[in-house]
Tab-separated table of C-alpha atoms and ligand atoms in Angstrom:
chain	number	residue	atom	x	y	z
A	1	UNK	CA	0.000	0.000	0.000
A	2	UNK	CA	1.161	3.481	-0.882
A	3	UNK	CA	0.016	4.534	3.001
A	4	UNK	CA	3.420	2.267	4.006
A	5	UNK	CA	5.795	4.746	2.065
A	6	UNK	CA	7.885	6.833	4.464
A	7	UNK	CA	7.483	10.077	3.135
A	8	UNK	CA	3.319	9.753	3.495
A	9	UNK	CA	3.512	9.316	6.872
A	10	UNK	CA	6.998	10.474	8.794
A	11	UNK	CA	5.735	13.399	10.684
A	12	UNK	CA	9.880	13.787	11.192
A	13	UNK	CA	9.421	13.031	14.934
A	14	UNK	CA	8.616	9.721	15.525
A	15	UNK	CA	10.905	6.183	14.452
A	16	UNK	CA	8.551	3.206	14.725
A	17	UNK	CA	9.987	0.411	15.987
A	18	UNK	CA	9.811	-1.833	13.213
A	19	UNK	CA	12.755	0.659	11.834
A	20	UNK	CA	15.156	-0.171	14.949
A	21	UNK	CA	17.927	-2.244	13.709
A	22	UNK	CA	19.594	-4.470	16.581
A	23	UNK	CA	21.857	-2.627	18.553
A	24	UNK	CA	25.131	-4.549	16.327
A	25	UNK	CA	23.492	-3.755	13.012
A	26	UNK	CA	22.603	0.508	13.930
A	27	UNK	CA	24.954	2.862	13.302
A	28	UNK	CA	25.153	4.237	16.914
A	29	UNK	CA	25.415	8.184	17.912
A	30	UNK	CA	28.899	8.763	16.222
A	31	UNK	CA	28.190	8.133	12.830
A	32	UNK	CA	31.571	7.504	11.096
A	33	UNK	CA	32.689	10.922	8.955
A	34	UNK	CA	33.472	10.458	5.084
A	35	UNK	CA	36.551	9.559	4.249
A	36	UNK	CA	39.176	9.953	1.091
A	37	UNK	CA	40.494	6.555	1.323
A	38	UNK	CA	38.044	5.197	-1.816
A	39	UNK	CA	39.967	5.572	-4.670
A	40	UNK	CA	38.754	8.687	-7.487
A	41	UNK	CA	40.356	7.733	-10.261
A	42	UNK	CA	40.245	10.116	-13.444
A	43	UNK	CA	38.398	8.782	-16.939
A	44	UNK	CA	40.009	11.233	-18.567
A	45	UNK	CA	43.843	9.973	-18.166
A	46	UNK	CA	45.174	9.095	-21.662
A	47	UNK	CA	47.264	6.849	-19.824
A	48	UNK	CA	45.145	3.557	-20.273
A	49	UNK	CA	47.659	1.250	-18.332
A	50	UNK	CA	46.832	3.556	-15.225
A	51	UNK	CA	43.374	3.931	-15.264
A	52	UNK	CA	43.150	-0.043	-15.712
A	53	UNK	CA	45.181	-0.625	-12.654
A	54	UNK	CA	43.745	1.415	-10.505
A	55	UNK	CA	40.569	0.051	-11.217
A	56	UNK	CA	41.654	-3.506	-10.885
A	57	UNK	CA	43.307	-2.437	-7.383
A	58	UNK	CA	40.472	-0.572	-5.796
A	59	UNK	CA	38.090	-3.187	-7.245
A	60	UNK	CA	40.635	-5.728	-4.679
A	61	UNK	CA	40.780	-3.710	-2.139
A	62	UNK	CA	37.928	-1.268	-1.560
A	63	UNK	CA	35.625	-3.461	-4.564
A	64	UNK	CA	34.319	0.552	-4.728
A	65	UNK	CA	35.809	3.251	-6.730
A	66	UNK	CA	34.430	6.434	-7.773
A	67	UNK	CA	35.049	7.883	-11.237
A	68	UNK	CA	35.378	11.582	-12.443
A	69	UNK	CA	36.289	12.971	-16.287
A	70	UNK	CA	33.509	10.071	-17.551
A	71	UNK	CA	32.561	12.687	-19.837
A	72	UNK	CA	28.673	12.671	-19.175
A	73	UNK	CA	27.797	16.617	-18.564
A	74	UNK	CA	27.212	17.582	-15.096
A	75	UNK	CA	23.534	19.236	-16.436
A	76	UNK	CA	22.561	15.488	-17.340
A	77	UNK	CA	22.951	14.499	-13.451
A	78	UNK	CA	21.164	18.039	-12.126
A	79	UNK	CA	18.260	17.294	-14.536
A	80	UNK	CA	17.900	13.395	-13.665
A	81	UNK	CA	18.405	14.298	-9.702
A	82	UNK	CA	15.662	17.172	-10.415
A	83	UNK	CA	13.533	14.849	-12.133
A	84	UNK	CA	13.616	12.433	-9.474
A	85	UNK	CA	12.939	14.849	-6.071
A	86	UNK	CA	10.294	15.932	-8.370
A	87	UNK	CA	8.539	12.786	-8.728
A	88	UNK	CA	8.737	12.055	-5.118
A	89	UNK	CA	7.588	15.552	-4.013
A	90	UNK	CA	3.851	14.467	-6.450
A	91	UNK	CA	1.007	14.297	-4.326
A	92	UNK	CA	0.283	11.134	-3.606
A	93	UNK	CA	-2.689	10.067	-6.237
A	94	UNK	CA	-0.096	11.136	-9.026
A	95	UNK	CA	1.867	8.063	-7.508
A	96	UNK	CA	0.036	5.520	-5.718
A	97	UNK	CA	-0.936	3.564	-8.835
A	98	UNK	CA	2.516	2.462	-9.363
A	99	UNK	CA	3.281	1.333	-5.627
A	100	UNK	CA	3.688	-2.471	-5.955
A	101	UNK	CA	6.227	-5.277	-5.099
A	102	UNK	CA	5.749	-7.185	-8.139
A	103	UNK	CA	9.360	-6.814	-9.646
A	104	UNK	CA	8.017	-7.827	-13.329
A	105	UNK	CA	6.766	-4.784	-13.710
A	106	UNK	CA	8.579	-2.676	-15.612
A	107	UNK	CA	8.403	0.590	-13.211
A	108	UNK	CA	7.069	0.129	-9.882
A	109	UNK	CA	7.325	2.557	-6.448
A	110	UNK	CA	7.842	0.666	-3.155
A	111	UNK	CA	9.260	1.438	0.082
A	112	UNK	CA	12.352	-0.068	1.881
A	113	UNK	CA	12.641	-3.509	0.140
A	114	UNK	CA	10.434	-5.185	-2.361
A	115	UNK	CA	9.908	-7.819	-0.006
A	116	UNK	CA	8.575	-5.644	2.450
A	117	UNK	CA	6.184	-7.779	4.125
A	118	UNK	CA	8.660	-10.634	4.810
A	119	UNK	CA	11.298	-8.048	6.416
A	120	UNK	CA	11.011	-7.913	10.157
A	121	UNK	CA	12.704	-4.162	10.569
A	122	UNK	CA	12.362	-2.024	7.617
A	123	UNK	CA	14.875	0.410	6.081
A	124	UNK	CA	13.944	4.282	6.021
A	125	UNK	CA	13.674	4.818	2.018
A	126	UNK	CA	11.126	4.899	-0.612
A	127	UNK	CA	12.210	3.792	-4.192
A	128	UNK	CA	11.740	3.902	-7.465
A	129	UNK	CA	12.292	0.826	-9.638
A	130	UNK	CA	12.890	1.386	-13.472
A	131	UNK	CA	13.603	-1.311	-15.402
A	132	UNK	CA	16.454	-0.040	-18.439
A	133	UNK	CA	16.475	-2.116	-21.306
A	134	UNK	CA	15.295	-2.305	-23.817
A	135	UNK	CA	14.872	1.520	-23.231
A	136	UNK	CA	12.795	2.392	-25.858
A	137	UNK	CA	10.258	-0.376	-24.903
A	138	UNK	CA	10.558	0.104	-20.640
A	139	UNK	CA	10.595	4.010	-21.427
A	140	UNK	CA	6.642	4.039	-22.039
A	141	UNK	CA	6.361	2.314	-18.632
A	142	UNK	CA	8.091	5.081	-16.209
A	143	UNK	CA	6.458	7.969	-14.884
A	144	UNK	CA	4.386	10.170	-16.646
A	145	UNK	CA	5.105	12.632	-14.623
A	146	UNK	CA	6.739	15.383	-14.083
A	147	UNK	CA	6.612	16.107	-17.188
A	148	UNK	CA	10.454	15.238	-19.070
A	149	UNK	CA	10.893	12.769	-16.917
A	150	UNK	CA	11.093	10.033	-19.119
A	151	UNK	CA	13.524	12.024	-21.769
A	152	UNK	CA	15.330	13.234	-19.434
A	153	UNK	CA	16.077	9.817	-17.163
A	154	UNK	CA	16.418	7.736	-20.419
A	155	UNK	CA	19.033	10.153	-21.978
A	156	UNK	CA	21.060	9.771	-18.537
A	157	UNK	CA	20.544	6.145	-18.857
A	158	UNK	CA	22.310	6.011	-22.237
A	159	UNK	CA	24.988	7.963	-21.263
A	160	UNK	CA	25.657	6.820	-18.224
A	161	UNK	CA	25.652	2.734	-19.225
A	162	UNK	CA	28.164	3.771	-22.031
A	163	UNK	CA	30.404	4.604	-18.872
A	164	UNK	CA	29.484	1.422	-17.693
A	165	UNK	CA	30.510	-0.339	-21.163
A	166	UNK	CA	33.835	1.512	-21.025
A	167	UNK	CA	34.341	0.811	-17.209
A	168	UNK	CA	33.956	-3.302	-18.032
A	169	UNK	CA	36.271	-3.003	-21.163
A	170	UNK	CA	38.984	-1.350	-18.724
A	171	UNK	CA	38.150	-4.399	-16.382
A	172	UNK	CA	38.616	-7.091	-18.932
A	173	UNK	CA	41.449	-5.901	-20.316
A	174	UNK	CA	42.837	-5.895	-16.598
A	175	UNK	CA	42.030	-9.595	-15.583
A	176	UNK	CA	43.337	-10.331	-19.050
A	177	UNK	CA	40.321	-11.321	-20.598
A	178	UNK	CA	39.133	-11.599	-24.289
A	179	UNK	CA	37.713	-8.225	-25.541
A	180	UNK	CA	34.150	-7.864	-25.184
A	181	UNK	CA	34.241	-10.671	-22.706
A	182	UNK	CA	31.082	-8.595	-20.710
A	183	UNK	CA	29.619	-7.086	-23.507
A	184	UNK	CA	26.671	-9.909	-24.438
A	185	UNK	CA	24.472	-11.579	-22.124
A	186	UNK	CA	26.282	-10.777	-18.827
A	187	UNK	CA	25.495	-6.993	-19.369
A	188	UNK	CA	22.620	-7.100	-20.896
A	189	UNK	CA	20.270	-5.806	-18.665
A	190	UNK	CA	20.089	-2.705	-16.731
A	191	UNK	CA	17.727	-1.887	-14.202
A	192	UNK	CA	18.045	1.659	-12.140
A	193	UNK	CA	16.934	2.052	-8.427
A	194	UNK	CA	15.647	5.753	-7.402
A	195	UNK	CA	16.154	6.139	-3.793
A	196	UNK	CA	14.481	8.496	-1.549
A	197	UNK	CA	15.691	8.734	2.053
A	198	UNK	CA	13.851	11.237	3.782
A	199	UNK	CA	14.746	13.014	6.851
A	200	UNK	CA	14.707	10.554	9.760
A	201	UNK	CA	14.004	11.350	13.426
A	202	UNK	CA	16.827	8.889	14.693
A	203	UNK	CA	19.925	7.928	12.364
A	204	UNK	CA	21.506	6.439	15.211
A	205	UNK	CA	18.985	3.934	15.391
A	206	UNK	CA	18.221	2.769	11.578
A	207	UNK	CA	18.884	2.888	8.156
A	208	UNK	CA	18.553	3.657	4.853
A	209	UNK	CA	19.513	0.810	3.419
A	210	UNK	CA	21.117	-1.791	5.540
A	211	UNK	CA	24.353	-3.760	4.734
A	212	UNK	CA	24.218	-5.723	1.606
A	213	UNK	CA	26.099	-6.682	-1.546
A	214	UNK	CA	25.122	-6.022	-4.968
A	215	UNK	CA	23.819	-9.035	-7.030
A	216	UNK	CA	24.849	-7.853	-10.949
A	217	UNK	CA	28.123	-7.279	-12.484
A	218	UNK	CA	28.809	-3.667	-11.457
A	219	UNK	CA	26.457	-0.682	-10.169
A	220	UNK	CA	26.718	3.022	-11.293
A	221	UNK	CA	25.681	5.507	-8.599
A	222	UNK	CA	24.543	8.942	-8.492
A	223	UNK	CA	25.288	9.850	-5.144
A	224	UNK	CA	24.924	13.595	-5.193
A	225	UNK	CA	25.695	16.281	-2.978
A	226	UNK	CA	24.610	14.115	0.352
A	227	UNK	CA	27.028	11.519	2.168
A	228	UNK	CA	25.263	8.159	3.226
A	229	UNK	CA	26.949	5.399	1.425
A	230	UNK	CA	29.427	3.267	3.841
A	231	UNK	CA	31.544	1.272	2.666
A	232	UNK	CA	32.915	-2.196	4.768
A	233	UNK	CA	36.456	-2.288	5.422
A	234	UNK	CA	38.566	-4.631	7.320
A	235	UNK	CA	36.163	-4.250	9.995
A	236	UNK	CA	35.344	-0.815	9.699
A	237	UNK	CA	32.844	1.336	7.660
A	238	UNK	CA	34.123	4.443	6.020
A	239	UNK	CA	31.815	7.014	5.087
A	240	UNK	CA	32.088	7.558	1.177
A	241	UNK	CA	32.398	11.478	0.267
A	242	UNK	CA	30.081	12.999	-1.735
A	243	UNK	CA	31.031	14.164	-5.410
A	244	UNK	CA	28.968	15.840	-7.163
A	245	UNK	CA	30.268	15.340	-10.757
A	246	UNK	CA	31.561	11.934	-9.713
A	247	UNK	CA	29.705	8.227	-9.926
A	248	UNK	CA	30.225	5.570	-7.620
A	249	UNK	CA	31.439	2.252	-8.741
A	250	UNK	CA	31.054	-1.056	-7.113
A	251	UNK	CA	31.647	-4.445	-7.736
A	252	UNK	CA	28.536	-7.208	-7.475
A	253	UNK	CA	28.335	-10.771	-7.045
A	254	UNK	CA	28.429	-11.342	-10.588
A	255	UNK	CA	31.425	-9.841	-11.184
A	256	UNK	CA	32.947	-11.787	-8.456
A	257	UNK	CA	32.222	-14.773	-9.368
A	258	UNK	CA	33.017	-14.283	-13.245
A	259	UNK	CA	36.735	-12.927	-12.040
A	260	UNK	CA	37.218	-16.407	-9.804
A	261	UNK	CA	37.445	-13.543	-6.680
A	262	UNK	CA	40.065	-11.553	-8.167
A	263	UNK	CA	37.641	-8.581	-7.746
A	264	UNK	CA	35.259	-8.272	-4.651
A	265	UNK	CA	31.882	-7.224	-4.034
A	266	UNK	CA	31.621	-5.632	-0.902
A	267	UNK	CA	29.233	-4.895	1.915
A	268	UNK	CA	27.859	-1.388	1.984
A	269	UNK	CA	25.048	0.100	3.482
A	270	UNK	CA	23.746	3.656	3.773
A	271	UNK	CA	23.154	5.989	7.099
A	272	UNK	CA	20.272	8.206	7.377
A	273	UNK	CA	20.603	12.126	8.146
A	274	UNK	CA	17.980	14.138	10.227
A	275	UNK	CA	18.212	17.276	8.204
A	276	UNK	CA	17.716	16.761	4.710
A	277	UNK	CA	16.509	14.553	1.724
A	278	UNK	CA	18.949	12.603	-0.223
A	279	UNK	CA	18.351	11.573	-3.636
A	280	UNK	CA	20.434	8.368	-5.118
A	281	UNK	CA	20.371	6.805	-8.596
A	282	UNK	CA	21.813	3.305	-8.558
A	283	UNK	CA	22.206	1.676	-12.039
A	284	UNK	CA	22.805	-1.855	-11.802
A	285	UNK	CA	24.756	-3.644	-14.832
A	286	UNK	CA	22.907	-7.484	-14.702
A	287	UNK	CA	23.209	-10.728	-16.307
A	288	UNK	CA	20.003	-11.817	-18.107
A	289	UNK	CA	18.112	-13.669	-15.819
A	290	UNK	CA	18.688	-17.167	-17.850
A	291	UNK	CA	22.386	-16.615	-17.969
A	292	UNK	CA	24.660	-18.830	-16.589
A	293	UNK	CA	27.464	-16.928	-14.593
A	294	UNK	CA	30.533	-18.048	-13.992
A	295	UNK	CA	34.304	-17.540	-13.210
A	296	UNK	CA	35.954	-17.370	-16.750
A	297	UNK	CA	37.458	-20.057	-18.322
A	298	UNK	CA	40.809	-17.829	-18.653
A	299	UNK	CA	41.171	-17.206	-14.966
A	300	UNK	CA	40.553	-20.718	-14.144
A	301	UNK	CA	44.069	-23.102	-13.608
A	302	UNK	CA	45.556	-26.308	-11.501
A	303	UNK	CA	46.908	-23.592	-9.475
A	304	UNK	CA	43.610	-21.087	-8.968
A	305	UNK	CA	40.869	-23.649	-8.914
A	306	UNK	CA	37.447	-22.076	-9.611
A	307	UNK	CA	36.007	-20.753	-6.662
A	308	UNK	CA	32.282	-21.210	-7.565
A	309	UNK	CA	29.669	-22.903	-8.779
A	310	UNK	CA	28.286	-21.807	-11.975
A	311	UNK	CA	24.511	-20.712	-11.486
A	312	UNK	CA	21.715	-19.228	-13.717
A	313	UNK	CA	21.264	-15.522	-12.607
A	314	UNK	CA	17.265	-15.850	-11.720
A	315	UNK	CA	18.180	-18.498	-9.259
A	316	UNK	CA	20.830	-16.676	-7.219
A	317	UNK	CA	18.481	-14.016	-7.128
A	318	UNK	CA	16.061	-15.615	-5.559
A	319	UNK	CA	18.888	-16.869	-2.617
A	320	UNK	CA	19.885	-13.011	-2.729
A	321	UNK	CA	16.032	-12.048	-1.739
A	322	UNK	CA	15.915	-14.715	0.562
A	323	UNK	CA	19.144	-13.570	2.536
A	324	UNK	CA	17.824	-10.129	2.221
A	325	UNK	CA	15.570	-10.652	4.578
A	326	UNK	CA	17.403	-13.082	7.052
A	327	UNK	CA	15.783	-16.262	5.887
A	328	UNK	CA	19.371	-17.712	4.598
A	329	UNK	CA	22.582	-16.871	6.299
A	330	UNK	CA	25.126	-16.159	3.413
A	331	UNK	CA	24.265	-15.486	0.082
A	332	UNK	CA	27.599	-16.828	-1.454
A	333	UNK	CA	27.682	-19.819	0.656
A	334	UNK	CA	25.438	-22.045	-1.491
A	335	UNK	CA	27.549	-21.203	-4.645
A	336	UNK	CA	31.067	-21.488	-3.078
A	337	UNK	CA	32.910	-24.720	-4.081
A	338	UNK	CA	35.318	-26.291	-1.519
A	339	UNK	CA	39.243	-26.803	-2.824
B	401	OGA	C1	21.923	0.231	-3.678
B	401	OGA	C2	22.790	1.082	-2.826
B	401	OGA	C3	23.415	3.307	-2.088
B	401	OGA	C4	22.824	4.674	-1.893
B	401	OGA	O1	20.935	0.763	-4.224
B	401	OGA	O2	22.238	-0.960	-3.824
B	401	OGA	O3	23.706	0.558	-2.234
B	401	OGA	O4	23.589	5.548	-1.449
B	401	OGA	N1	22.539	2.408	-2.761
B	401	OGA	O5	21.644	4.873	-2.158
B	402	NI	NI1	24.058	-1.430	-3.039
């Protein structure tokens, strides 16, 4: 129901308590500050080497990196993030028909997971789903309104999943893979999340979204001007800064698995602020859902035995949902082979 999204009903006072995470899951009263230690590393070096090897190391260590010089125009993100506070600031019968958990659909609005009603605490965020590709076919399905919208989010969408294309060629080349290696089926689809996380009463006690991997290859983020985004390392999260012009790059599953663990997805998870709004744009890079993902043939010896299973892409989706909400313990586990 569209009564459950935060933003109807957060008078900006009150945290329910089915929004209290367990005291070793909250981020506590000293929220950790954002830190320089993710790697920025600059598109626009003619050096290719460079760029590839700083990728491949922060994709080791950090398995986030954000990227400036991408050449998509700094307007293109303004207009997308206007697009989007706009939508969220409709009144609510503008919206309500397309609040719905049924991930089929091709654009649906939901709030904190889209299996809200098996989660036992819920995070504080309402989002947008869009599904990407085709474009021209899942454009007609996104929101009317405001008006642009759709131009405007599907020319962002090009651009920014040509950044995307040029990040995974700079990847394959570094784990020595065969050109184009990502380009077919593993990449194939793209689906964007919209998040809103509105002011909350309490960011000590939740979140806005709580730790998690991502499940596709890699995700593109629009963070914005707002921190939020933490990062897990050795032991620690460190608060990702905020760059306006920049995108945020992480490794998923996928991607892990196809590079045999060379590269790692890592946990993340995003804090809540009791001020303002913050807007995010995640675009996540996927396998088809009948593909078969696994780690590449090339990367795969006597000496570096695969590390996984091979496994269609719907089905570890459906373990990923299920760990989501803390009915499975490890989402890797049931794909990991012993050696
Ligand atoms: C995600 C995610 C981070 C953010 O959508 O998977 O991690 O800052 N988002 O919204
Ligand atoms: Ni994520």
């Amino acid at each position: 129901m569209a009564e459950n999204l935060v933003s109807s009903w957060s008078d900006g006072k009150t945290l329910p308590e089915s929004y209290v995470f367990p005291p070793e899951k909250r981020p506590g009263e000293n929220i950790v500050p954002t830190s320089k230690s993710v790697p920025v590393i600059d598109l626009g070096n003619v050096n290719r080497g460079e760029t590839i090897q700083k990728i491949i190391e922060a994709s080791q260590e950090f398995g986030f990196f954000q990227v400036i010089n991408h050449g998509v125009p700094r307007k293109v993100f303004d207009d997308t993030r206007g697009a989007f506070k706009e939508f969220f600031a409709l009144p609510m019968e503008d919206k309500a028909n397309l609040y719905s958990l049924d991930v089929s659909r091709k654009c649906i609005l939901y709030t904190s997971n889209v299996d809200y009603d098996k989660e036992e605490i819920h995070n504080w965020r309402d989002s947008l789903r869009l599904v990407c590709s085709p474009l021209e076919e899942c454009i007609q399905s996104w929101p009317e309104k405001p008006q642009g919208c759709r131009e405007v989010v599907g020319d962002y969408v090009m651009k920014v999943r040509e950044v995307g294309s040029r990040i995974l060629e700079l990847i394959c080349e570094g784990l020595g893979l065969e050109p184009g290696y990502f380009a077919g089926e593993l990449s194939q689809l793209q689906i964007m999340s919209v998040h809103h996380y509105p002011p909350c009463p309490d960011p000590s006690l939740t979140l806005g979204t709580r730790k998690h991997c991502d499940t596709g290859l890699i995700t593109i983020l629009l963070q914005g001007d707002i921190p939020g985004l933490q990062v897990l390392k050795d032991g620690q999260w460190i608060g990702v800064e905020a760059i306006p012009d920049a995108l945020v790059i992480n490794v998923g599953y996928q991607l892990q698995i196809v590079s045999n663990g060379k590269l790692r997805s890592v946990e993340h998870r995003v804090v809540t602020n009791k001020d303002v709004a913050r807007f995010t744009a995640a675009l996540f890079i996927e396998p088809t859902r009948d593909c078969i993902v696994e780690p590449a043939k090339a990367l795969v010896s006597a000496e570096s035995p695969p590390l996984y299973k091979g496994a269609r892409f719907a089905d570890f989706l459906q373990t990923f949902r299920a760990a989501y909400v803390g009915k499975i313990k490890d989402v890797m586990e049931p794909y990991m082979l012993r050696t």
